[in-house]
Structures are given as structure tokens and as C-alpha cells.
CSV table of C-alpha atoms in Angstrom, one decimal:
chain,number,residue,atom,x,y,z
A,1,MET,CA,-0.1,0.1,0.1
A,2,THR,CA,1.7,3.2,-1.1
A,3,LYS,CA,1.0,6.7,0.8
A,4,SER,CA,-0.3,9.6,-1.1
A,5,SER,CA,0.7,12.6,-1.5
A,6,PRO,CA,-0.2,15.3,0.9
A,7,VAL,CA,-2.7,17.7,-0.3
A,8,ALA,CA,-1.3,21.7,-0.6
A,9,SER,CA,-3.4,23.7,1.4
A,10,PRO,CA,-5.9,25.9,-0.5
A,11,TRP,CA,-5.2,30.0,-1.2
A,12,TRP,CA,-8.9,30.4,1.0
A,13,SER,CA,-7.4,28.1,3.3
A,14,PRO,CA,-6.8,30.8,6.5
A,15,ASP,CA,-3.2,30.5,7.7
A,16,ILE,CA,-2.7,30.4,4.4
A,17,HIS,CA,-4.4,33.5,3.6
A,18,THR,CA,-2.7,35.1,6.6
A,19,GLY,CA,0.7,35.0,4.8
A,20,ARG,CA,-0.4,36.7,1.3
A,21,ARG,CA,-2.1,39.0,2.7
A,22,PRO,CA,0.1,41.3,2.6
A,23,ALA,CA,1.4,41.2,-0.8
A,24,LEU,CA,-1.8,41.5,-2.0
A,25,LEU,CA,-2.4,44.8,0.2
A,26,LYS,CA,0.1,46.1,-2.0
A,27,ARG,CA,-1.3,44.9,-5.3
A,28,ASN,CA,-3.9,47.5,-4.8
A,29,ALA,CA,-1.8,50.0,-3.5
A,30,VAL,CA,0.2,49.6,-7.2
A,31,ARG,CA,-3.3,50.0,-9.2
A,32,ARG,CA,-4.1,52.8,-7.0
A,33,ALA,CA,-1.2,54.9,-7.4
A,34,LEU,CA,-1.0,53.8,-11.3
A,35,ARG,CA,-4.7,55.1,-11.4
A,36,ALA,CA,-3.5,58.2,-9.5
A,37,HIS,CA,-0.5,58.8,-12.0
A,38,LEU,CA,-2.8,58.0,-15.2
A,39,GLU,CA,-5.1,60.3,-14.6
A,40,SER,CA,-3.2,63.3,-13.6
A,41,ALA,CA,-1.6,62.8,-16.8
A,42,GLY,CA,-5.1,63.2,-18.2
A,43,PHE,CA,-5.8,59.9,-19.0
A,44,THR,CA,-9.5,58.8,-19.1
A,45,GLU,CA,-10.3,55.0,-17.4
A,46,VAL,CA,-12.9,53.4,-19.9
A,47,GLU,CA,-13.6,49.7,-19.2
A,48,CYS,CA,-13.8,47.6,-22.1
A,49,GLY,CA,-16.4,44.5,-22.7
A,50,ALA,CA,-14.4,41.7,-22.6
A,51,LEU,CA,-17.2,39.8,-24.7
A,52,ALA,CA,-16.0,40.3,-28.3
A,53,ALA,CA,-16.6,38.8,-31.6
A,54,SER,CA,-13.3,38.2,-32.5
A,55,PRO,CA,-10.8,38.0,-29.4
A,56,GLY,CA,-7.7,39.0,-31.9
A,57,ASN,CA,-5.6,37.6,-34.6
A,58,GLU,CA,-2.3,36.4,-33.5
A,59,ALA,CA,-1.4,33.4,-34.2
A,60,HIS,CA,-0.4,31.9,-30.6
A,61,LEU,CA,-2.8,33.5,-29.2
A,62,HIS,CA,-5.6,31.6,-27.7
A,63,ALA,CA,-9.2,32.2,-26.8
A,64,PHE,CA,-11.5,30.7,-24.6
A,65,ALA,CA,-15.5,30.3,-26.2
A,66,THR,CA,-18.1,30.6,-25.7
A,67,ASP,CA,-21.7,30.8,-26.8
A,68,LEU,CA,-24.5,33.4,-26.5
A,69,LEU,CA,-28.0,32.6,-26.4
A,70,THR,CA,-31.3,33.7,-27.5
A,71,VAL,CA,-34.3,33.3,-26.2
A,72,SER,CA,-35.0,30.8,-28.2
A,73,GLY,CA,-31.8,29.0,-27.8
A,74,GLU,CA,-29.7,29.9,-31.2
A,75,ALA,CA,-26.6,30.5,-30.8
A,76,THR,CA,-23.7,33.0,-31.3
A,77,ARG,CA,-20.7,32.3,-31.0
A,78,ALA,CA,-18.6,34.8,-29.1
A,79,TYR,CA,-14.9,34.7,-27.1
A,80,LEU,CA,-14.0,36.0,-23.8
A,81,HIS,CA,-11.1,38.8,-25.8
A,82,THR,CA,-7.4,38.6,-24.9
A,83,SER,CA,-6.9,42.1,-25.0
A,84,PRO,CA,-9.5,45.1,-24.7
A,85,GLU,CA,-7.1,46.3,-28.0
A,86,PHE,CA,-9.8,46.3,-30.7
A,87,ALA,CA,-12.8,48.3,-28.2
A,88,ALA,CA,-10.0,50.6,-26.8
A,89,LYS,CA,-9.1,51.6,-30.6
A,90,LYS,CA,-12.8,51.8,-31.0
A,91,LEU,CA,-12.9,54.7,-28.0
A,92,LEU,CA,-10.5,56.4,-30.3
A,93,ALA,CA,-12.2,55.5,-33.1
A,94,ALA,CA,-15.0,57.4,-31.3
A,95,GLY,CA,-13.3,60.1,-30.2
A,96,GLU,CA,-11.0,59.8,-26.9
A,97,THR,CA,-7.9,60.1,-27.0
A,98,LYS,CA,-6.1,59.7,-23.9
A,99,ILE,CA,-7.4,56.4,-22.0
A,100,PHE,CA,-6.5,53.5,-19.8
A,101,ASP,CA,-7.9,50.5,-18.6
A,102,PHE,CA,-6.9,47.9,-15.4
A,103,ALA,CA,-8.1,45.3,-17.9
A,104,ARG,CA,-9.2,41.1,-16.7
A,105,VAL,CA,-8.1,39.6,-19.8
A,106,PHE,CA,-8.3,35.6,-20.7
A,107,ARG,CA,-5.6,33.8,-22.4
A,108,ASN,CA,-5.6,29.9,-23.0
A,109,ARG,CA,-2.9,27.4,-23.1
A,110,GLU,CA,-1.3,29.7,-20.6
A,111,ARG,CA,-0.3,28.5,-16.8
A,112,GLY,CA,2.7,28.5,-15.1
A,113,PRO,CA,4.9,31.5,-12.7
A,114,LEU,CA,4.6,34.2,-14.4
A,115,HIS,CA,1.4,33.2,-16.5
A,116,ALA,CA,-2.5,32.7,-16.1
A,117,PRO,CA,-5.7,32.0,-17.6
A,118,GLU,CA,-7.3,35.0,-16.4
A,119,PHE,CA,-4.9,37.7,-15.2
A,120,THR,CA,-5.3,41.7,-15.3
A,121,MET,CA,-3.1,44.2,-18.0
A,122,LEU,CA,-2.8,47.6,-17.8
A,123,GLU,CA,-3.5,49.2,-21.2
A,124,TRP,CA,-3.6,52.7,-23.0
A,125,TYR,CA,-3.4,54.4,-24.9
A,126,ARG,CA,-2.5,58.3,-26.9
A,127,ALA,CA,-3.7,59.5,-29.9
A,128,ARG,CA,-2.0,61.4,-32.0
A,129,GLU,CA,1.3,61.7,-30.3
A,130,PRO,CA,5.0,60.3,-30.9
A,131,TYR,CA,6.0,56.5,-30.0
A,132,ASP,CA,8.1,57.8,-28.3
A,133,ALA,CA,5.3,59.4,-25.4
A,134,VAL,CA,4.6,55.6,-24.4
A,135,MET,CA,8.1,54.5,-23.9
A,136,ASP,CA,8.3,56.8,-20.4
A,137,ASP,CA,5.2,56.5,-19.4
A,138,CYS,CA,6.0,52.6,-19.3
A,139,VAL,CA,8.8,54.0,-17.5
A,140,ALA,CA,8.0,56.5,-15.4
A,141,LEU,CA,4.5,53.5,-14.6
A,142,ILE,CA,7.0,50.3,-13.1
A,143,ARG,CA,9.0,53.9,-10.9
A,144,ARG,CA,6.1,54.7,-9.5
A,145,ALA,CA,5.0,50.8,-9.1
A,146,ALA,CA,8.2,50.4,-7.2
A,147,GLU,CA,7.9,53.7,-5.2
A,148,THR,CA,4.4,51.9,-3.7
A,149,THR,CA,6.0,49.2,-2.6
A,150,GLY,CA,9.2,50.8,-1.5
A,151,ILE,CA,11.5,48.5,-3.2
A,152,ALA,CA,14.5,49.5,-5.2
A,153,THR,CA,15.7,46.5,-6.8
A,154,PHE,CA,13.8,43.9,-8.6
A,155,THR,CA,14.5,40.2,-9.3
A,156,TRP,CA,13.5,37.4,-10.6
A,157,ARG,CA,15.3,34.1,-10.2
A,158,GLY,CA,18.5,35.5,-9.4
A,159,ARG,CA,18.5,38.4,-11.7
A,160,THR,CA,18.5,42.1,-10.8
A,161,CYS,CA,17.0,45.3,-12.1
A,162,ASP,CA,17.5,48.8,-10.9
A,163,PRO,CA,13.6,50.1,-12.5
A,164,PHE,CA,15.4,53.9,-11.4
A,165,ALA,CA,18.1,53.7,-13.6
A,166,PRO,CA,18.7,55.0,-16.7
A,167,PRO,CA,16.9,52.2,-18.7
A,168,GLU,CA,18.8,51.0,-22.2
A,169,ARG,CA,17.1,51.0,-25.2
A,170,LEU,CA,18.1,48.7,-28.0
A,171,VAL,CA,17.1,47.8,-31.1
A,172,VAL,CA,16.1,44.3,-31.9
A,173,GLY,CA,18.2,43.5,-34.8
A,174,ASP,CA,21.4,44.3,-32.6
A,175,ALA,CA,19.8,42.5,-29.3
A,176,PHE,CA,20.0,39.3,-32.1
A,177,LEU,CA,24.0,40.2,-33.3
A,178,ARG,CA,25.2,40.8,-29.1
A,179,PHE,CA,23.4,37.5,-27.6
A,180,ALA,CA,22.9,35.4,-30.5
A,181,GLY,CA,25.5,36.2,-33.0
A,182,ILE,CA,22.8,36.3,-35.8
A,183,ASP,CA,22.2,39.4,-38.4
A,184,LEU,CA,18.9,39.3,-38.1
A,185,LEU,CA,18.3,41.9,-40.6
A,186,ALA,CA,20.4,40.0,-43.5
A,187,THR,CA,17.0,37.4,-43.1
A,188,LEU,CA,14.8,40.6,-44.2
A,189,ASP,CA,13.8,41.0,-47.4
A,190,ARG,CA,13.1,44.9,-48.6
A,191,GLN,CA,9.4,44.2,-46.9
A,192,GLY,CA,10.5,42.8,-43.6
A,193,VAL,CA,9.4,39.5,-44.6
A,194,GLY,CA,11.7,36.6,-42.8
A,195,ASN,CA,14.0,33.9,-45.3
A,196,ARG,CA,13.7,30.8,-43.3
A,197,GLY,CA,16.4,29.4,-45.0
A,198,LEU,CA,19.1,32.0,-44.4
A,199,LEU,CA,18.2,32.6,-40.1
A,200,ALA,CA,18.1,28.5,-40.2
A,201,ASP,CA,21.5,28.5,-41.5
A,202,ALA,CA,22.4,31.2,-38.8
A,203,ALA,CA,20.8,29.5,-36.2
A,204,ALA,CA,22.4,26.5,-37.1
A,205,ARG,CA,25.3,27.8,-36.8
A,206,ALA,CA,24.6,29.3,-33.7
A,207,GLY,CA,24.0,26.4,-31.8
A,208,PHE,CA,20.1,26.2,-32.2
A,209,THR,CA,18.2,22.2,-33.0
A,210,VAL,CA,16.2,24.0,-36.0
A,211,ALA,CA,12.9,21.7,-36.8
A,212,THR,CA,12.0,21.0,-40.5
A,213,ASP,CA,9.0,22.2,-40.0
A,214,ASP,CA,10.2,25.4,-37.9
A,215,ASN,CA,9.0,28.1,-39.5
A,216,TRP,CA,10.9,32.0,-39.3
A,217,ALA,CA,8.7,32.9,-37.1
A,218,ASP,CA,9.5,29.9,-34.6
A,219,ILE,CA,13.1,30.2,-35.3
A,220,PHE,CA,12.7,33.6,-33.9
A,221,SER,CA,11.3,32.9,-31.0
A,222,LYS,CA,13.4,30.5,-30.0
A,223,VAL,CA,16.5,32.6,-30.2
A,224,LEU,CA,14.6,35.4,-28.3
A,225,VAL,CA,13.8,33.2,-25.3
A,226,ALA,CA,16.7,31.2,-25.1
A,227,ARG,CA,19.4,33.9,-25.4
A,228,VAL,CA,18.0,37.2,-26.3
A,229,GLU,CA,15.5,38.1,-23.5
A,230,PRO,CA,17.6,36.3,-20.1
A,231,GLN,CA,19.9,39.4,-21.3
A,232,LEU,CA,17.6,41.6,-21.6
A,233,GLY,CA,16.6,44.1,-17.8
A,234,LEU,CA,19.4,42.9,-15.9
A,235,GLY,CA,20.5,45.9,-13.9
A,236,ARG,CA,18.4,48.0,-15.2
A,237,LEU,CA,15.5,48.5,-18.2
A,238,THR,CA,15.4,47.5,-21.4
A,239,ILE,CA,13.2,49.2,-24.4
A,240,LEU,CA,13.6,46.5,-26.9
A,241,ASP,CA,12.8,48.7,-30.2
A,242,ARG,CA,11.6,47.7,-33.3
A,243,TYR,CA,10.8,44.7,-33.9
A,244,PRO,CA,10.9,43.1,-37.6
A,245,ARG,CA,8.0,44.0,-39.1
A,246,CYS,CA,7.0,40.4,-39.8
A,247,GLU,CA,6.6,40.2,-35.7
A,248,ALA,CA,4.2,43.0,-34.7
A,249,ALA,CA,0.6,42.4,-36.7
A,250,LEU,CA,-0.8,45.4,-35.0
A,251,ALA,CA,1.9,48.1,-35.5
A,252,ARG,CA,2.3,50.7,-38.3
A,253,ALA,CA,6.1,50.1,-40.1
A,254,ALA,CA,9.3,52.3,-39.0
A,255,PRO,CA,9.3,55.3,-41.4
A,256,ASP,CA,13.0,55.3,-42.2
A,257,ASP,CA,13.4,51.2,-42.9
A,258,PRO,CA,10.3,49.1,-43.8
A,259,ARG,CA,11.8,45.9,-43.0
A,260,LEU,CA,10.9,46.7,-39.2
A,261,SER,CA,8.1,47.8,-37.1
A,262,ASP,CA,6.8,50.4,-34.0
A,263,ARG,CA,7.3,48.1,-32.4
A,264,PHE,CA,9.2,47.8,-28.1
A,265,GLU,CA,8.6,45.5,-25.3
A,266,VAL,CA,10.3,46.4,-21.9
A,267,TYR,CA,12.4,44.3,-20.0
A,268,ALA,CA,13.3,44.1,-16.2
A,269,SER,CA,15.0,41.1,-15.2
A,270,GLY,CA,14.7,39.1,-17.8
A,271,VAL,CA,10.7,39.4,-17.5
A,272,GLU,CA,8.4,40.9,-20.1
A,273,LEU,CA,6.7,43.3,-18.7
A,274,ALA,CA,5.0,45.9,-21.1
A,275,ASN,CA,4.5,45.5,-25.1
A,276,GLY,CA,3.5,48.8,-27.2
A,277,PHE,CA,3.2,49.7,-30.6
A,278,GLY,CA,2.6,52.6,-32.8
A,279,GLU,CA,-0.8,51.6,-34.0
A,280,LEU,CA,-1.1,50.2,-37.4
A,281,THR,CA,-4.3,52.2,-38.8
A,282,ASP,CA,-4.1,51.2,-42.6
A,283,ALA,CA,-7.2,48.9,-42.1
A,284,ALA,CA,-6.7,46.7,-45.8
A,285,GLU,CA,-3.1,46.3,-44.3
A,286,GLN,CA,-4.6,45.5,-41.0
A,287,ARG,CA,-7.2,42.6,-42.8
A,288,ARG,CA,-3.7,41.0,-44.6
A,289,ARG,CA,-1.8,40.1,-41.6
A,290,PHE,CA,-4.9,39.4,-39.8
A,291,GLU,CA,-5.5,36.8,-42.7
A,292,ALA,CA,-2.0,35.8,-43.0
A,293,GLU,CA,-1.6,35.2,-38.8
A,294,MET,CA,-5.2,33.1,-39.2
A,295,ASN,CA,-3.6,31.1,-42.0
A,296,GLU,CA,-0.8,30.4,-39.4
A,297,MET,CA,-2.7,29.2,-36.7
A,298,GLN,CA,-5.2,27.6,-39.2
A,299,CYS,CA,-2.2,25.3,-39.8
A,300,ILE,CA,-0.7,24.6,-36.8
A,301,TYR,CA,-3.2,24.0,-34.3
A,302,GLY,CA,-6.3,23.1,-37.2
A,303,THR,CA,-8.3,26.0,-35.9
A,304,ARG,CA,-8.6,29.5,-36.4
A,305,TYR,CA,-10.9,33.4,-34.7
A,306,PRO,CA,-12.7,35.3,-37.1
A,307,VAL,CA,-11.9,39.5,-38.1
A,308,ASP,CA,-13.5,41.9,-36.3
A,309,GLU,CA,-15.2,43.8,-39.5
A,310,ASP,CA,-16.7,46.2,-37.0
A,311,PHE,CA,-13.0,46.7,-35.9
A,312,LEU,CA,-11.7,47.1,-39.3
A,313,ALA,CA,-13.9,49.4,-39.9
A,314,ALA,CA,-13.1,52.2,-36.7
A,315,LEU,CA,-10.0,51.6,-37.9
A,316,ALA,CA,-10.3,53.1,-41.2
A,317,VAL,CA,-11.3,56.5,-38.5
A,318,MET,CA,-8.6,56.1,-36.4
A,319,PRO,CA,-6.8,58.5,-36.0
A,320,PRO,CA,-2.6,58.5,-35.4
A,321,ALA,CA,-2.3,56.7,-32.1
A,322,SER,CA,0.5,55.1,-29.9
A,323,GLY,CA,-0.3,52.6,-27.4
A,324,VAL,CA,0.5,49.6,-25.1
A,325,ALA,CA,-0.1,46.5,-23.1
A,326,LEU,CA,2.0,45.9,-19.9
A,327,GLY,CA,1.0,43.3,-17.7
A,328,PHE,CA,-0.1,44.1,-14.2
A,329,ASP,CA,0.4,41.2,-12.2
A,330,ARG,CA,3.8,40.3,-13.8
A,331,LEU,CA,5.2,44.0,-12.6
A,332,VAL,CA,3.3,43.5,-9.0
A,333,VAL,CA,5.5,40.3,-8.8
A,334,LEU,CA,8.4,41.8,-8.9
A,335,ALA,CA,7.3,44.6,-6.8
A,336,THR,CA,6.6,42.7,-4.2
A,337,ALA,CA,9.4,40.1,-4.9
A,338,ALA,CA,6.5,37.3,-5.6
A,339,ARG,CA,7.6,33.9,-6.3
A,340,ARG,CA,4.9,33.1,-9.1
A,341,ILE,CA,2.2,35.3,-10.3
A,342,ASP,CA,-0.6,33.1,-8.6
A,343,ASP,CA,1.1,34.6,-5.0
A,344,VAL,CA,-0.3,38.4,-6.0
A,345,LEU,CA,-4.2,37.3,-7.2
A,346,TRP,CA,-6.7,38.1,-5.0
A,347,THR,CA,-7.9,34.4,-6.3
A,348,PRO,CA,-5.7,32.7,-8.4
A,349,ALA,CA,-7.1,29.4,-11.4
A,350,PRO,CA,-8.5,26.5,-9.6
A,351,PRO,CA,-5.0,24.1,-10.3
A,352,PHE,CA,-5.9,22.9,-14.2
A,353,GLU,CA,-3.3,20.7,-16.1
A,354,GLN,CA,-0.9,22.5,-16.5
A,355,THR,CA,-0.3,23.5,-19.5
A,356,GLY,CA,1.6,26.0,-22.3
A,357,HIS,CA,4.3,28.4,-21.1
A,358,GLU,CA,5.8,27.3,-17.5
A,359,GLY,CA,8.7,29.7,-18.0
């Protein structure tokens, strides 16, 4: 007869909750501080609905689906959004100019120390303002979080970052050269389309195993995750800027180089905290990109999501804008020195099977 493993106490066990509560109260304080910062800068808080006709059209984002029922029981497929982006951009088309949302968002196939199937995304937009403005917002909000909890240094898995030090701004192509010895730009054509063979050869020389069915984006992601991301945000914040155009489905092309895009990510201690764009407002180009992404999703996962036609119609009249999505829970993890994302969620998701991201 074998003994069964002891079952860990649930998060709602009074003795467990007592230990969790200080970090949760700090979470509340950080949220208040970030809201006050944005409101003092002239932003309006909005609340984007979670139900959507399309959850987003990126090949590797997986949504939760549901059915909307009429009184007679007829069903229409709907989704829980993976980001408030589509709804927020409709508000920009409606005339809003500076908005933010502490949105509850939902992503399937995601569970791990920094991933949860339901989490909070702080997303904000500036209409008719330069791309650099939202970068500055990111740095200011990260510092505000650290000030609020009184932490001087972020630490994650032995990697440290001073959020108050001047941030490093690093071009993606330079990061691949520095950390992986790969000339990424040499694998892009004049319009930013990746050459799979060139990148596969470069990755193999750098020591990567490339599968025969890996496409350019797969190889890019392997190198980014294994060699580049662990080196970002060490000692100070890193703003990883100017992503290849083919890795920025919702961002406009860089004005000085059509191979690249106005897309950046912010890292601290090797952790991605934020993803920002100079927003694409060409509805026809956006439709082409969505269709390409859904074709890839169909090929890899055997499914696809519909295109939100209402969003494309709004995009056609939306003003130029820049926007950012910041993982609020991840920021709280770093600002409270928590061990994992579940430690800073008031009610963590049930312990479903651990699948998807584990890093």
C-alpha cells in the first residue's frame, strides 16, 4: 500500500491567506498609484467589455470561446478577449484621445510562474502623440510601482534590475547580434518578410536545433526566448525596440525602414513587462495581416478566429495613436518580490492541468 502525496492547503485556507494578504494589499496600493498617475496625466479610465466577436488574430494567442444564446436558444459564437485592444481602438475612433483600462483578460494554454489563464492587463493609448511618449509612460509607471511598495531592486530567478536607473534602449537586430551572433536583418527582405532558410542556417551555426517544420517566426522565437530575453533588463530596464515588421501584426512600419516596425517591449530582470506599438491604422493592411496570422494558426493548430469587421471599420477612421499593454500582475510580482503570479492574485485560477507556458 502506497501513501498518497499530501495535498497543499488551498489559497483560501485562513493560515495561507494570512501569509498572502500583505502582497495582495500592496497590489491594491500599486493599482491606486498607477491609476492616480495616469489620471494626473490627463487619461480617462474606460472599461472595455470582455465579450468579443473576435478575441484577436495572432497565430499563437488562444482564446476561451462561449455561446451567446437568444431566448429561443439559438447560439452565436463569442469569445473572451485576449486584450482590450480592439474595443479601446474603437473608443479612439469615437473621439477619445487618452484612455486606459485595467482589463481582465483571458488566454488559454497559458499557466506557469508568470502566466495565468485570467489576469489583469493595464492598457493605455495616446492619440496623435509620438511613439516615444508611451515608452516614457512605461518607465514612469514601473518606477511608480517600485516607489509604492518601497522596493529598490527587482529580482527574478537571480537576475536583478534597478527600475530607477536610466533604461537601455536596444534595437532587436542589435540584440540578436550581441547575444546570439545572428544578423537578423540579413534574413529580412526589403518589406520585412523573413527568409526561413537564411535564419535557419544562422541559428544552426549559433547552436540551435531547427526542426524541418519550423518557419521563420518559430526560429525567431526560439532565439529570442533562449538567448536574448534572459539578458534583458539586467541592472536596468531594457526597451527592446524596432521589431521586424513580420513580428508586429498590429504595429505600423518604421518610417525610416520598411523592414522594421514601431513595436517595443520593456523588460526587467529578464521578465517581459510591456508590449507597445505605434498603431497601424491602415485597415486594408491590417486585414491582410490578420488573414496571414489566421492562416498560420489554421496550419499549426487546426483552428482560426473570425476577423472583427466592426474593428476594421473603426480602424479606417481612427486617428494616429500609440499604445501599450502592461502585464499588471507581473509588475506586482517584481514590486513585491513574489515567487509567482498566483501569489499576487486575490483568487488564483483553479488548479487545472498545467499546460502551455511554464517559464
